[in-house]
Amino acid sequence: MSTHWYQAFDPFLSAADADAMVRLCERYGSYGMYSEEPTFAGIGQGLPARYDAVRNFIKTGGRFGRSEDLQKLAARTNYFRETYAYGREIKAPGVEPFLNHEGMIAAARTLHGRPVIEPAIVFANLLVPGQELAVHTDVPEFRGISRKTHPQWLLVAMHHSGLFDDWRMPIATGVSWFHDAHGGEFAFYPDGAEGAPVAHPVRCNTAILLDTDSVFHGVDRLAETAAPVDQLRPGMRLTFEGDGEWRMREGDQSVARYRWQDLRFSISWKAYCFRDEAERRAWTEHADDLSVERVVARLVDDMRARGRFDERPSDLVLVEMIIDEYIHYPPPAA
Ligand SMILES: [Fe+2]
């Protein structure tokens, strides 16, 4: 038994529905880079949204402790993402059966022991050859503190600190695949950061559901092909050209071509897991919200009680200390 519960699905959909997800991906057709996340005013001003994960990836060289220059590391992790559904808004028609997948909903109930499941988002990730996803936990949600208005590294530290559990909204995440990939295993740590990782292979029409806000996970490197990964730059787009072919574009210019089978395509599903209707109401009506000032003050008090300092350090020093104090990444493989 793992410390963290998860459920694997094999098969996940009917063969026809699985194929329909690939066709939907092609129809959607154009995918932008995920690297352009906002930064925020206040504590940690100007730092990347996922400063915690970036800092760890650069410091350790990822799950296998590889050392490469910064630009190449950045290109490896600048993958492509588009949103297919957000709340009730359907951005990719045809995604509805996936959004309301009964198996995912049942597994989400088991995951947190909470009966009221509200699917919140469906998004697609595409990785090209040579790309990988740095080990991380996802950005959690708290009443009053959102990834849209506050630094994501702070939300991650809040969850790992365990100090804000009363305000946390437990989320279930399902990840699904609709083709076989060469490499690009979903690597996760079901027994915690100190436990052994599991490299879950990417196989057609399978899925896994887990608490990715608590369980460290990443994507191992996708097999390299002739198209070098370091030509990727922020702002490029990946477009479907028909007949099993994809193209990397910078504006009108074609940068590289890929075949379907060289990419890694996944669809993620996230759902809020409410204890009851009253909790769902508190969430939507913003009763009992946290403020960021209250969060930082609580973390400072906790670190002072642990003897880390007497005087509150400057903001930039404090950011480093908060990340080191609360977010304990898995060590790279020896
Ligand atoms: Fe993730």
Short mmCIF file of N, CA, C and O in Angstrom, two decimals, residues 43 52 55 153-158 160-161 295-297 299-300 303 309 312-313 315-328:
data_model
loop_
_atom_site.label_atom_id
_atom_site.label_comp_id
_atom_site.label_asym_id
_atom_site.label_seq_id
_atom_site.Cartn_x
_atom_site.Cartn_y
_atom_site.Cartn_z
N ILE A 43 5.03 40.16 -2.04
CA ILE A 43 6.15 39.28 -1.70
C ILE A 43 6.59 38.47 -2.93
O ILE A 43 5.76 37.92 -3.65
N ASP A 52 9.59 27.95 -7.05
CA ASP A 52 10.02 26.77 -6.29
C ASP A 52 10.50 25.65 -7.21
O ASP A 52 11.58 25.09 -7.03
N ARG A 55 13.62 26.66 -9.50
CA ARG A 55 14.82 26.72 -8.67
C ARG A 55 15.33 25.31 -8.37
O ARG A 55 16.52 25.02 -8.48
N TRP A 153 4.12 29.73 -6.14
CA TRP A 153 5.06 29.06 -5.20
C TRP A 153 4.55 29.22 -3.77
O TRP A 153 4.76 28.35 -2.93
N LEU A 154 3.86 30.36 -3.48
CA LEU A 154 3.36 30.58 -2.12
C LEU A 154 2.22 29.61 -1.81
O LEU A 154 2.14 29.05 -0.71
N LEU A 155 1.34 29.39 -2.79
CA LEU A 155 0.24 28.44 -2.58
C LEU A 155 0.78 27.03 -2.35
O LEU A 155 0.27 26.28 -1.51
N VAL A 156 1.83 26.69 -3.10
CA VAL A 156 2.44 25.36 -2.95
C VAL A 156 3.04 25.23 -1.54
O VAL A 156 2.82 24.22 -0.85
N ALA A 157 3.76 26.26 -1.10
CA ALA A 157 4.36 26.24 0.25
C ALA A 157 3.26 26.18 1.32
O ALA A 157 3.40 25.48 2.34
N MET A 158 2.17 26.90 1.10
CA MET A 158 1.05 26.88 2.07
C MET A 158 0.57 25.45 2.28
O MET A 158 0.36 25.01 3.40
N HIS A 160 2.13 22.54 1.60
CA HIS A 160 3.14 21.66 2.21
C HIS A 160 3.35 22.00 3.70
O HIS A 160 3.78 21.15 4.47
N SER A 161 3.05 23.24 4.09
CA SER A 161 3.23 23.61 5.50
C SER A 161 2.19 22.95 6.39
O SER A 161 2.40 22.77 7.59
N VAL A 295 -1.65 34.99 5.60
CA VAL A 295 -0.87 33.80 5.27
C VAL A 295 0.61 34.02 5.59
O VAL A 295 1.25 33.21 6.26
N VAL A 296 1.15 35.15 5.10
CA VAL A 296 2.59 35.40 5.30
C VAL A 296 2.87 35.57 6.79
O VAL A 296 3.86 35.03 7.31
N ALA A 297 2.00 36.27 7.52
CA ALA A 297 2.20 36.45 8.96
C ALA A 297 2.22 35.11 9.69
O ALA A 297 3.04 34.88 10.59
N LEU A 299 3.06 32.15 8.41
CA LEU A 299 4.30 31.44 8.07
C LEU A 299 5.47 32.02 8.84
O LEU A 299 6.32 31.29 9.35
N VAL A 300 5.52 33.37 8.94
CA VAL A 300 6.60 34.03 9.68
C VAL A 300 6.56 33.61 11.15
O VAL A 300 7.59 33.26 11.75
N MET A 303 7.86 30.03 11.49
CA MET A 303 9.31 29.91 11.33
C MET A 303 10.04 30.51 12.52
O MET A 303 11.09 30.01 12.94
N PHE A 309 14.56 32.54 12.86
CA PHE A 309 15.00 33.95 12.97
C PHE A 309 14.22 34.62 14.09
O PHE A 309 13.20 34.09 14.55
N ARG A 312 12.02 39.48 11.29
CA ARG A 312 11.56 39.06 9.97
C ARG A 312 12.57 39.52 8.92
O ARG A 312 12.90 40.70 8.85
N PRO A 313 13.10 38.60 8.10
CA PRO A 313 14.05 39.01 7.06
C PRO A 313 13.37 39.79 5.94
O PRO A 313 12.14 39.87 5.90
N ASP A 315 11.91 40.63 2.19
CA ASP A 315 11.00 39.79 1.41
C ASP A 315 11.74 38.72 0.58
O ASP A 315 11.34 37.56 0.58
N LEU A 316 12.81 39.14 -0.12
CA LEU A 316 13.47 38.19 -1.02
C LEU A 316 14.13 37.05 -0.25
O LEU A 316 14.10 35.90 -0.69
N VAL A 317 14.70 37.36 0.91
CA VAL A 317 15.29 36.31 1.75
C VAL A 317 14.18 35.42 2.29
O VAL A 317 14.29 34.19 2.33
N LEU A 318 13.08 36.05 2.66
CA LEU A 318 11.95 35.30 3.22
C LEU A 318 11.40 34.29 2.21
O LEU A 318 11.06 33.15 2.56
N VAL A 319 11.32 34.68 0.93
CA VAL A 319 10.83 33.76 -0.10
C VAL A 319 11.68 32.50 -0.14
O VAL A 319 11.16 31.37 -0.13
N GLU A 320 13.00 32.68 -0.16
CA GLU A 320 13.92 31.52 -0.18
C GLU A 320 13.70 30.66 1.05
O GLU A 320 13.68 29.43 0.97
N MET A 321 13.55 31.31 2.20
CA MET A 321 13.40 30.56 3.46
C MET A 321 12.09 29.79 3.50
O MET A 321 12.04 28.66 3.98
N ILE A 322 11.02 30.41 3.00
CA ILE A 322 9.71 29.73 3.00
C ILE A 322 9.78 28.47 2.13
O ILE A 322 9.34 27.39 2.52
N ILE A 323 10.37 28.60 0.93
CA ILE A 323 10.45 27.45 0.03
C ILE A 323 11.30 26.35 0.66
O ILE A 323 10.91 25.17 0.67
N ASP A 324 12.46 26.72 1.21
CA ASP A 324 13.33 25.69 1.81
C ASP A 324 12.72 25.06 3.05
O ASP A 324 12.93 23.88 3.33
N GLU A 325 11.95 25.85 3.79
CA GLU A 325 11.39 25.33 5.04
C GLU A 325 10.28 24.31 4.78
O GLU A 325 10.18 23.30 5.47
N TYR A 326 9.44 24.58 3.79
CA TYR A 326 8.21 23.80 3.68
C TYR A 326 8.14 22.84 2.49
O TYR A 326 7.41 21.85 2.54
N ILE A 327 8.84 23.16 1.40
CA ILE A 327 8.71 22.31 0.20
C ILE A 327 9.95 21.43 0.09
O ILE A 327 11.02 21.91 -0.24
N HIS A 328 9.79 20.15 0.37
CA HIS A 328 10.93 19.23 0.36
C HIS A 328 10.86 18.34 -0.86
O HIS A 328 10.17 17.32 -0.88
#
